PDB file of C-alpha atoms and ligand atoms in Angstrom:
ATOM      1  CA  MET A   1     164.808 157.152 -22.821  1.00  0.00           C
ATOM      2  CA  THR A   2     163.086 159.078 -25.245  1.00  0.00           C
ATOM      3  CA  LYS A   3     161.702 162.608 -24.134  1.00  0.00           C
ATOM      4  CA  PRO A   4     158.274 162.814 -24.357  1.00  0.00           C
ATOM      5  CA  TYR A   5     156.508 164.687 -27.063  1.00  0.00           C
ATOM      6  CA  TYR A   6     153.627 165.654 -24.700  1.00  0.00           C
ATOM      7  CA  GLN A   7     153.308 165.000 -21.099  1.00  0.00           C
ATOM      8  CA  LYS A   8     150.955 166.445 -18.684  1.00  0.00           C
ATOM      9  CA  ASP A   9     149.416 164.915 -15.260  1.00  0.00           C
ATOM     10  CA  LYS A  10     149.035 161.104 -16.035  1.00  0.00           C
ATOM     11  CA  ALA A  11     149.261 161.014 -19.843  1.00  0.00           C
ATOM     12  CA  ILE A  12     152.185 160.963 -22.254  1.00  0.00           C
ATOM     13  CA  LEU A  13     152.282 160.780 -26.019  1.00  0.00           C
ATOM     14  CA  VAL A  14     156.179 159.643 -27.847  1.00  0.00           C
ATOM     15  CA  HIS A  15     156.900 160.366 -31.288  1.00  0.00           C
ATOM     16  CA  ALA A  16     158.745 157.235 -31.824  1.00  0.00           C
ATOM     17  CA  ASP A  17     159.033 153.874 -33.844  1.00  0.00           C
ATOM     18  CA  THR A  18     156.943 151.538 -31.740  1.00  0.00           C
ATOM     19  CA  PHE A  19     159.555 148.749 -32.274  1.00  0.00           C
ATOM     20  CA  ASP A  20     162.166 151.224 -30.882  1.00  0.00           C
ATOM     21  CA  PHE A  21     160.395 152.739 -27.855  1.00  0.00           C
ATOM     22  CA  LEU A  22     158.552 149.027 -26.753  1.00  0.00           C
ATOM     23  CA  GLU A  23     162.441 147.979 -26.299  1.00  0.00           C
ATOM     24  CA  LYS A  24     162.786 150.832 -23.686  1.00  0.00           C
ATOM     25  CA  VAL A  25     159.846 150.346 -21.527  1.00  0.00           C
ATOM     26  CA  LYS A  26     159.713 148.934 -18.110  1.00  0.00           C
ATOM     27  CA  PRO A  27     159.178 145.362 -18.701  1.00  0.00           C
ATOM     28  CA  GLU A  28     155.800 144.193 -16.820  1.00  0.00           C
ATOM     29  CA  SER A  29     154.820 147.762 -16.124  1.00  0.00           C
ATOM     30  CA  MET A  30     151.457 148.029 -18.245  1.00  0.00           C
ATOM     31  CA  ASP A  31     147.972 147.122 -16.722  1.00  0.00           C
ATOM     32  CA  MET A  32     146.302 146.968 -20.240  1.00  0.00           C
ATOM     33  CA  ILE A  33     147.641 147.476 -24.098  1.00  0.00           C
ATOM     34  CA  PHE A  34     145.149 149.080 -26.560  1.00  0.00           C
ATOM     35  CA  ALA A  35     146.316 148.624 -30.100  1.00  0.00           C
ATOM     36  CA  ASP A  36     144.994 149.550 -33.525  1.00  0.00           C
ATOM     37  CA  PRO A  37     147.744 148.453 -35.740  1.00  0.00           C
ATOM     38  CA  PRO A  38     147.805 149.444 -39.672  1.00  0.00           C
ATOM     39  CA  TYR A  39     145.673 147.241 -41.600  1.00  0.00           C
ATOM     40  CA  PHE A  40     147.824 147.115 -44.548  1.00  0.00           C
ATOM     41  CA  LEU A  41     145.101 148.427 -46.722  1.00  0.00           C
ATOM     42  CA  SER A  42     146.639 150.988 -48.714  1.00  0.00           C
ATOM     43  CA  ASN A  43     147.927 148.227 -51.763  1.00  0.00           C
ATOM     44  CA  GLY A  44     146.403 149.879 -54.504  1.00  0.00           C
ATOM     45  CA  GLY A  45     142.774 148.763 -53.851  1.00  0.00           C
ATOM     46  CA  ILE A  46     140.039 151.201 -54.478  1.00  0.00           C
ATOM     47  CA  SER A  47     137.697 152.921 -51.789  1.00  0.00           C
ATOM     48  CA  ASN A  48     134.467 155.279 -51.028  1.00  0.00           C
ATOM     49  CA  SER A  49     135.063 158.733 -49.922  1.00  0.00           C
ATOM     50  CA  GLY A  50     131.996 160.996 -49.708  1.00  0.00           C
ATOM     51  CA  GLY A  51     130.491 158.636 -52.075  1.00  0.00           C
ATOM     52  CA  GLN A  52     133.578 158.943 -54.646  1.00  0.00           C
ATOM     53  CA  VAL A  53     135.523 155.923 -55.982  1.00  0.00           C
ATOM     54  CA  VAL A  54     139.271 156.960 -54.712  1.00  0.00           C
ATOM     55  CA  SER A  55     142.216 154.750 -54.028  1.00  0.00           C
ATOM     56  CA  VAL A  56     143.256 153.556 -50.864  1.00  0.00           C
ATOM     57  CA  ASP A  57     146.362 155.385 -49.627  1.00  0.00           C
ATOM     58  CA  LYS A  58     146.133 156.267 -46.108  1.00  0.00           C
ATOM     59  CA  GLY A  59     150.287 156.663 -45.262  1.00  0.00           C
ATOM     60  CA  ASP A  60     153.712 154.878 -45.907  1.00  0.00           C
ATOM     61  CA  TRP A  61     152.483 153.018 -42.721  1.00  0.00           C
ATOM     62  CA  ASP A  62     149.822 151.341 -43.732  1.00  0.00           C
ATOM     63  CA  LYS A  63     151.543 149.522 -46.802  1.00  0.00           C
ATOM     64  CA  ILE A  64     153.420 146.416 -46.737  1.00  0.00           C
ATOM     65  CA  SER A  65     154.769 144.037 -49.888  1.00  0.00           C
ATOM     66  CA  SER A  66     154.026 140.827 -48.751  1.00  0.00           C
ATOM     67  CA  LEU A  67     151.741 138.089 -46.345  1.00  0.00           C
ATOM     68  CA  GLU A  68     154.944 137.147 -44.897  1.00  0.00           C
ATOM     69  CA  GLU A  69     156.027 140.770 -43.723  1.00  0.00           C
ATOM     70  CA  LYS A  70     152.476 141.909 -42.577  1.00  0.00           C
ATOM     71  CA  HIS A  71     152.781 138.617 -40.227  1.00  0.00           C
ATOM     72  CA  ASP A  72     156.565 139.546 -39.083  1.00  0.00           C
ATOM     73  CA  PHE A  73     155.317 142.956 -38.322  1.00  0.00           C
ATOM     74  CA  ASN A  74     152.632 141.693 -35.936  1.00  0.00           C
ATOM     75  CA  ARG A  75     154.556 138.799 -34.228  1.00  0.00           C
ATOM     76  CA  ARG A  76     157.314 141.375 -33.478  1.00  0.00           C
ATOM     77  CA  TRP A  77     155.120 144.092 -31.959  1.00  0.00           C
ATOM     78  CA  ILE A  78     152.851 141.720 -29.887  1.00  0.00           C
ATOM     79  CA  ARG A  79     155.929 139.929 -28.598  1.00  0.00           C
ATOM     80  CA  LEU A  80     157.147 143.361 -27.459  1.00  0.00           C
ATOM     81  CA  ALA A  81     153.868 144.152 -25.879  1.00  0.00           C
ATOM     82  CA  LYS A  82     153.996 141.162 -23.808  1.00  0.00           C
ATOM     83  CA  LYS A  83     157.311 142.205 -22.263  1.00  0.00           C
ATOM     84  CA  VAL A  84     155.647 144.819 -20.859  1.00  0.00           C
ATOM     85  CA  LEU A  85     152.507 144.072 -19.544  1.00  0.00           C
ATOM     86  CA  LYS A  86     152.047 142.854 -16.153  1.00  0.00           C
ATOM     87  CA  PRO A  87     151.175 139.296 -15.489  1.00  0.00           C
ATOM     88  CA  ASN A  88     147.684 139.809 -14.730  1.00  0.00           C
ATOM     89  CA  GLY A  89     147.762 142.440 -18.057  1.00  0.00           C
ATOM     90  CA  THR A  90     145.332 142.083 -20.752  1.00  0.00           C
ATOM     91  CA  ILE A  91     145.614 143.156 -24.601  1.00  0.00           C
ATOM     92  CA  TRP A  92     143.121 144.726 -27.085  1.00  0.00           C
ATOM     93  CA  ILE A  93     143.894 144.647 -30.522  1.00  0.00           C
ATOM     94  CA  SER A  94     141.016 145.820 -33.252  1.00  0.00           C
ATOM     95  CA  GLY A  95     141.393 145.348 -37.161  1.00  0.00           C
ATOM     96  CA  SER A  96     139.881 144.621 -40.347  1.00  0.00           C
ATOM     97  CA  PHE A  97     139.555 141.091 -41.785  1.00  0.00           C
ATOM     98  CA  HIS A  98     142.813 142.376 -43.575  1.00  0.00           C
ATOM     99  CA  ASN A  99     145.034 141.887 -40.807  1.00  0.00           C
ATOM    100  CA  ILE A 100     143.341 140.037 -37.741  1.00  0.00           C
ATOM    101  CA  TYR A 101     143.586 136.838 -39.039  1.00  0.00           C
ATOM    102  CA  SER A 102     147.350 137.618 -38.630  1.00  0.00           C
ATOM    103  CA  VAL A 103     146.721 139.580 -35.830  1.00  0.00           C
ATOM    104  CA  GLY A 104     145.236 136.125 -34.116  1.00  0.00           C
ATOM    105  CA  MET A 105     147.775 133.815 -34.710  1.00  0.00           C
ATOM    106  CA  ALA A 106     150.316 136.223 -33.952  1.00  0.00           C
ATOM    107  CA  LEU A 107     148.891 136.397 -30.561  1.00  0.00           C
ATOM    108  CA  GLU A 108     148.509 132.485 -29.841  1.00  0.00           C
ATOM    109  CA  GLN A 109     152.248 131.965 -31.366  1.00  0.00           C
ATOM    110  CA  GLU A 110     153.259 134.717 -29.074  1.00  0.00           C
ATOM    111  CA  GLY A 111     151.876 133.068 -25.839  1.00  0.00           C
ATOM    112  CA  PHE A 112     148.836 134.876 -25.468  1.00  0.00           C
ATOM    113  CA  LYS A 113     145.314 133.279 -24.494  1.00  0.00           C
ATOM    114  CA  ILE A 114     142.231 134.956 -26.508  1.00  0.00           C
ATOM    115  CA  LEU A 115     139.468 135.548 -23.973  1.00  0.00           C
ATOM    116  CA  ASN A 116     136.697 137.079 -26.455  1.00  0.00           C
ATOM    117  CA  ASN A 117     136.290 138.035 -30.192  1.00  0.00           C
ATOM    118  CA  ILE A 118     134.316 141.020 -30.299  1.00  0.00           C
ATOM    119  CA  THR A 119     132.374 142.081 -33.211  1.00  0.00           C
ATOM    120  CA  TRP A 120     132.251 145.753 -33.832  1.00  0.00           C
ATOM    121  CA  GLN A 121     129.277 146.268 -35.747  1.00  0.00           C
ATOM    122  CA  LYS A 122     128.927 149.649 -37.465  1.00  0.00           C
ATOM    123  CA  THR A 123     125.350 151.149 -38.019  1.00  0.00           C
ATOM    124  CA  ASN A 124     126.331 153.707 -40.923  1.00  0.00           C
ATOM    125  CA  PRO A 125     128.711 151.723 -42.930  1.00  0.00           C
ATOM    126  CA  ALA A 126     130.533 153.242 -46.385  1.00  0.00           C
ATOM    127  CA  PRO A 127     128.147 151.459 -49.075  1.00  0.00           C
ATOM    128  CA  ASN A 128     130.283 149.096 -51.168  1.00  0.00           C
ATOM    129  CA  LEU A 129     130.636 151.217 -54.632  1.00  0.00           C
ATOM    130  CA  SER A 130     131.873 148.291 -56.712  1.00  0.00           C
ATOM    131  CA  CYS A 131     128.777 146.207 -55.900  1.00  0.00           C
ATOM    132  CA  ARG A 132     130.298 142.866 -56.002  1.00  0.00           C
ATOM    133  CA  TYR A 133     130.489 142.240 -52.500  1.00  0.00           C
ATOM    134  CA  PHE A 134     128.502 142.748 -49.566  1.00  0.00           C
ATOM    135  CA  THR A 135     128.929 145.679 -47.599  1.00  0.00           C
ATOM    136  CA  HIS A 136     131.462 145.507 -45.097  1.00  0.00           C
ATOM    137  CA  SER A 137     130.385 146.610 -41.857  1.00  0.00           C
ATOM    138  CA  THR A 138     132.405 145.427 -38.814  1.00  0.00           C
ATOM    139  CA  GLU A 139     135.766 145.284 -37.637  1.00  0.00           C
ATOM    140  CA  THR A 140     137.177 142.662 -35.223  1.00  0.00           C
ATOM    141  CA  ILE A 141     138.589 143.571 -31.671  1.00  0.00           C
ATOM    142  CA  LEU A 142     140.330 140.458 -29.664  1.00  0.00           C
ATOM    143  CA  TRP A 143     140.661 140.558 -26.282  1.00  0.00           C
ATOM    144  CA  ALA A 144     143.749 138.371 -25.000  1.00  0.00           C
ATOM    145  CA  ARG A 145     145.931 137.764 -21.629  1.00  0.00           C
ATOM    146  CA  LYS A 146     149.128 135.918 -21.034  1.00  0.00           C
ATOM    147  CA  ASP A 147     148.434 131.738 -21.638  1.00  0.00           C
ATOM    148  CA  ASP A 148     149.844 131.321 -18.263  1.00  0.00           C
ATOM    149  CA  LYS A 149     147.557 129.511 -15.778  1.00  0.00           C
ATOM    150  CA  LYS A 150     148.087 131.690 -13.025  1.00  0.00           C
ATOM    151  CA  ALA A 151     147.379 134.678 -14.672  1.00  0.00           C
ATOM    152  CA  ARG A 152     143.749 136.583 -13.259  1.00  0.00           C
ATOM    153  CA  HIS A 153     142.728 139.137 -15.469  1.00  0.00           C
ATOM    154  CA  TYR A 154     140.409 141.672 -14.356  1.00  0.00           C
ATOM    155  CA  TYR A 155     136.798 142.052 -15.981  1.00  0.00           C
ATOM    156  CA  ASN A 156     134.401 144.549 -14.346  1.00  0.00           C
ATOM    157  CA  TYR A 157     131.297 141.939 -14.940  1.00  0.00           C
ATOM    158  CA  ASP A 158     129.173 143.764 -12.932  1.00  0.00           C
ATOM    159  CA  LEU A 159     129.408 147.414 -14.507  1.00  0.00           C
ATOM    160  CA  MET A 160     129.402 145.793 -17.835  1.00  0.00           C
ATOM    161  CA  LYS A 161     126.242 143.929 -17.137  1.00  0.00           C
ATOM    162  CA  SER A 162     124.436 147.388 -15.442  1.00  0.00           C
ATOM    163  CA  LEU A 163     125.661 148.932 -18.506  1.00  0.00           C
ATOM    164  CA  ASN A 164     123.402 146.447 -20.603  1.00  0.00           C
ATOM    165  CA  GLY A 165     120.324 146.945 -18.744  1.00  0.00           C
ATOM    166  CA  GLY A 166     121.047 144.053 -16.207  1.00  0.00           C
ATOM    167  CA  LYS A 167     121.624 141.233 -19.014  1.00  0.00           C
ATOM    168  CA  GLN A 168     125.126 139.988 -19.715  1.00  0.00           C
ATOM    169  CA  MET A 169     127.185 141.997 -22.178  1.00  0.00           C
ATOM    170  CA  LYS A 170     127.649 140.360 -25.656  1.00  0.00           C
ATOM    171  CA  ASP A 171     130.300 140.286 -27.748  1.00  0.00           C
ATOM    172  CA  VAL A 172     128.521 141.974 -30.514  1.00  0.00           C
ATOM    173  CA  TRP A 173     128.715 145.699 -30.118  1.00  0.00           C
ATOM    174  CA  THR A 174     126.881 148.140 -32.300  1.00  0.00           C
ATOM    175  CA  GLY A 175     127.307 151.727 -33.261  1.00  0.00           C
ATOM    176  CA  ALA A 176     128.063 154.284 -35.394  1.00  0.00           C
ATOM    177  CA  LEU A 177     131.227 155.373 -37.211  1.00  0.00           C
ATOM    178  CA  THR A 178     133.515 157.725 -35.285  1.00  0.00           C
ATOM    179  CA  LYS A 179     131.137 161.132 -35.460  1.00  0.00           C
ATOM    180  CA  PRO A 180     132.119 164.603 -36.627  1.00  0.00           C
ATOM    181  CA  SER A 181     132.243 166.115 -33.287  1.00  0.00           C
ATOM    182  CA  GLU A 182     135.053 163.748 -31.825  1.00  0.00           C
ATOM    183  CA  LYS A 183     137.015 164.900 -35.411  1.00  0.00           C
ATOM    184  CA  TRP A 184     137.760 168.287 -34.538  1.00  0.00           C
ATOM    185  CA  ALA A 185     141.126 168.464 -33.765  1.00  0.00           C
ATOM    186  CA  GLY A 186     142.255 167.433 -37.129  1.00  0.00           C
ATOM    187  CA  LYS A 187     142.261 164.544 -39.965  1.00  0.00           C
ATOM    188  CA  HIS A 188     143.277 161.274 -39.151  1.00  0.00           C
ATOM    189  CA  PRO A 189     141.979 158.376 -41.813  1.00  0.00           C
ATOM    190  CA  THR A 190     141.643 155.836 -39.199  1.00  0.00           C
ATOM    191  CA  GLN A 191     140.016 157.538 -36.077  1.00  0.00           C
ATOM    192  CA  LYS A 192     138.126 155.207 -34.006  1.00  0.00           C
ATOM    193  CA  PRO A 193     135.301 156.314 -31.981  1.00  0.00           C
ATOM    194  CA  GLU A 194     135.278 157.337 -28.305  1.00  0.00           C
ATOM    195  CA  TYR A 195     132.483 154.765 -27.112  1.00  0.00           C
ATOM    196  CA  LEU A 196     134.512 151.721 -27.985  1.00  0.00           C
ATOM    197  CA  LEU A 197     137.565 152.820 -26.152  1.00  0.00           C
ATOM    198  CA  GLU A 198     135.325 153.820 -22.753  1.00  0.00           C
ATOM    199  CA  ARG A 199     133.858 150.156 -22.733  1.00  0.00           C
ATOM    200  CA  ILE A 200     137.241 148.681 -23.101  1.00  0.00           C
ATOM    201  CA  ILE A 201     138.852 150.692 -20.538  1.00  0.00           C
ATOM    202  CA  LEU A 202     135.925 150.313 -18.249  1.00  0.00           C
ATOM    203  CA  ALA A 203     135.668 146.521 -18.585  1.00  0.00           C
ATOM    204  CA  SER A 204     139.322 145.757 -18.207  1.00  0.00           C
ATOM    205  CA  THR A 205     141.256 148.368 -16.063  1.00  0.00           C
ATOM    206  CA  GLN A 206     140.509 150.450 -12.811  1.00  0.00           C
ATOM    207  CA  GLU A 207     141.268 153.738 -11.771  1.00  0.00           C
ATOM    208  CA  GLY A 208     144.847 154.597 -11.557  1.00  0.00           C
ATOM    209  CA  ASP A 209     145.769 151.831 -13.918  1.00  0.00           C
ATOM    210  CA  TYR A 210     148.596 152.276 -16.508  1.00  0.00           C
ATOM    211  CA  ILE A 211     147.378 151.832 -20.009  1.00  0.00           C
ATOM    212  CA  LEU A 212     149.537 151.520 -23.239  1.00  0.00           C
ATOM    213  CA  ASP A 213     148.554 152.615 -26.982  1.00  0.00           C
ATOM    214  CA  PRO A 214     151.448 151.557 -29.221  1.00  0.00           C
ATOM    215  CA  PHE A 215     150.035 153.021 -32.401  1.00  0.00           C
ATOM    216  CA  VAL A 216     148.146 155.703 -30.702  1.00  0.00           C
ATOM    217  CA  GLY A 217     147.215 157.998 -34.304  1.00  0.00           C
ATOM    218  CA  SER A 218     144.572 160.907 -33.177  1.00  0.00           C
ATOM    219  CA  GLY A 219     145.007 159.831 -29.293  1.00  0.00           C
ATOM    220  CA  THR A 220     141.078 158.388 -28.962  1.00  0.00           C
ATOM    221  CA  THR A 221     142.695 156.013 -26.090  1.00  0.00           C
ATOM    222  CA  GLY A 222     144.486 158.505 -24.587  1.00  0.00           C
ATOM    223  CA  VAL A 223     141.491 160.932 -24.395  1.00  0.00           C
ATOM    224  CA  VAL A 224     139.275 158.634 -22.744  1.00  0.00           C
ATOM    225  CA  ALA A 225     141.954 156.785 -20.672  1.00  0.00           C
ATOM    226  CA  LYS A 226     142.623 160.398 -19.051  1.00  0.00           C
ATOM    227  CA  ARG A 227     139.081 161.347 -18.546  1.00  0.00           C
ATOM    228  CA  LEU A 228     138.371 157.825 -16.549  1.00  0.00           C
ATOM    229  CA  GLY A 229     140.923 158.869 -14.456  1.00  0.00           C
ATOM    230  CA  ARG A 230     143.587 155.949 -15.880  1.00  0.00           C
ATOM    231  CA  ARG A 231     147.793 156.480 -16.740  1.00  0.00           C
ATOM    232  CA  PHE A 232     148.240 156.631 -20.450  1.00  0.00           C
ATOM    233  CA  ILE A 233     151.457 156.405 -22.752  1.00  0.00           C
ATOM    234  CA  GLY A 234     150.892 156.489 -26.448  1.00  0.00           C
ATOM    235  CA  ILE A 235     153.411 156.012 -29.058  1.00  0.00           C
ATOM    236  CA  ASP A 236     153.260 156.847 -33.036  1.00  0.00           C
ATOM    237  CA  SER A 237     156.078 157.351 -35.333  1.00  0.00           C
ATOM    238  CA  GLU A 238     153.911 160.179 -37.394  1.00  0.00           C
ATOM    239  CA  GLU A 239     154.025 163.911 -35.791  1.00  0.00           C
ATOM    240  CA  ASP A 240     151.263 164.981 -37.874  1.00  0.00           C
ATOM    241  CA  TYR A 241     149.139 162.645 -35.834  1.00  0.00           C
ATOM    242  CA  LEU A 242     150.859 163.296 -32.405  1.00  0.00           C
ATOM    243  CA  LYS A 243     149.642 166.994 -32.907  1.00  0.00           C
ATOM    244  CA  ILE A 244     145.977 165.724 -33.301  1.00  0.00           C
ATOM    245  CA  ALA A 245     146.106 163.948 -30.192  1.00  0.00           C
ATOM    246  CA  LYS A 246     148.265 166.698 -28.210  1.00  0.00           C
ATOM    247  CA  THR A 247     145.081 168.895 -28.988  1.00  0.00           C
ATOM    248  CA  ARG A 248     142.734 166.899 -28.159  1.00  0.00           C
ATOM    249  CA  LEU A 249     144.325 165.699 -24.579  1.00  0.00           C
ATOM    250  CA  GLU A 250     145.091 169.076 -23.989  1.00  0.00           C
ATOM    251  CA  ARG A 251     141.465 169.685 -24.141  1.00  0.00           C
ATOM    252  CA  GLU A 252     140.845 167.157 -21.539  1.00  0.00           C
ATOM    253  CA  GLU A 253     142.484 169.104 -18.756  1.00  0.00           C
TER     254      GLU A 253
HETATM  255  C1  SAM B   1     145.300 152.279 -37.594  1.00  0.00           C
HETATM  256  S1  SAM B   1     146.144 154.069 -36.946  1.00  0.00           S
HETATM  257  C2  SAM B   1     145.747 154.272 -35.388  1.00  0.00           C
HETATM  258  C3  SAM B   1     144.565 155.141 -35.180  1.00  0.00           C
HETATM  259  C4  SAM B   1     143.670 155.198 -33.788  1.00  0.00           C
HETATM  260  N1  SAM B   1     143.457 153.935 -32.639  1.00  0.00           N
HETATM  261  C5  SAM B   1     142.896 156.520 -33.396  1.00  0.00           C
HETATM  262  O1  SAM B   1     141.858 156.256 -33.128  1.00  0.00           O
HETATM  263  O2  SAM B   1     143.359 157.423 -33.837  1.00  0.00           O
HETATM  264  C6  SAM B   1     147.763 153.266 -36.177  1.00  0.00           C
HETATM  265  C7  SAM B   1     148.683 154.423 -36.197  1.00  0.00           C
HETATM  266  O3  SAM B   1     149.676 153.725 -36.082  1.00  0.00           O
HETATM  267  C8  SAM B   1     150.995 154.794 -36.566  1.00  0.00           C
HETATM  268  N2  SAM B   1     151.916 153.680 -37.049  1.00  0.00           N
HETATM  269  C9  SAM B   1     151.891 152.445 -37.865  1.00  0.00           C
HETATM  270  N3  SAM B   1     153.323 152.144 -37.816  1.00  0.00           N
HETATM  271  C10 SAM B   1     154.075 152.534 -36.871  1.00  0.00           C
HETATM  272  C11 SAM B   1     155.082 152.407 -36.022  1.00  0.00           C
HETATM  273  N4  SAM B   1     156.001 151.427 -36.395  1.00  0.00           N
HETATM  274  N5  SAM B   1     155.293 152.752 -35.049  1.00  0.00           N
HETATM  275  C12 SAM B   1     154.907 153.669 -34.710  1.00  0.00           C
HETATM  276  N6  SAM B   1     153.550 154.338 -34.912  1.00  0.00           N
HETATM  277  C13 SAM B   1     153.262 153.438 -36.277  1.00  0.00           C
HETATM  278  C14 SAM B   1     150.500 155.006 -38.019  1.00  0.00           C
HETATM  279  O4  SAM B   1     151.113 156.457 -37.953  1.00  0.00           O
HETATM  280  C15 SAM B   1     148.847 155.531 -37.234  1.00  0.00           C
HETATM  281  O5  SAM B   1     148.769 156.531 -37.050  1.00  0.00           O
END
């Protein structure tokens, strides 16, 4: 087995290609998977950084040459994720319109049933500098379980209802982009806000459950999992990002 990059208490970080590592994970061992895979945005487009027009280049991990390659990437990692997920486990996958349609199709092709289509509505999105489109202000998070009639997924309905003032929690979640105060450990281009992972983990897991993030980046899933008493394994191919994740996890100790 690959030597962990970091291991303390119930949290493990692994420096590896997720395709290689997932092959080695014990089948049906994970209660929940949260994945924020590459959006494949870094292909010569432009974006807004602090009010400046910049070309989008998040790194080689975010580049792809064709639609077929993107869909093949999504089908392959989702297939491996399915193998390591327990029969009653669930998977959450976040993405923008650049990849989420491929992800949704891949989920169904690989034998998952989509449970929810969450819209994350950002209250402070970056303005659209080209002024030729509506401001992009949402991302999607798909929640799915294995498409098996016997599968019984866990949903903490009562907690979600009470967190929503006694009314059923809806599938539109509104909130700000990741706060600067959560970015203290270093720079990752797509760090997710902690409040999103908190809701996801509380809704779909119980204390002591095993959570896997195959594209862990700056470690947001691990930080929140640890805080909430869940066991965690995170994988990333970029050591610079794992360093940020490790620093953040160490503060949770
Ligand atoms: C969208 S980011 C995840 C950000 C993360 N949710 C966070 O809050 O920081 C995707 C991550 O996947 C990693 N990655 C891309 N391809 C990979 C692969 N084949 N194996 C492992 N990690 C990969 C990248 O290095 C990047 O950190």
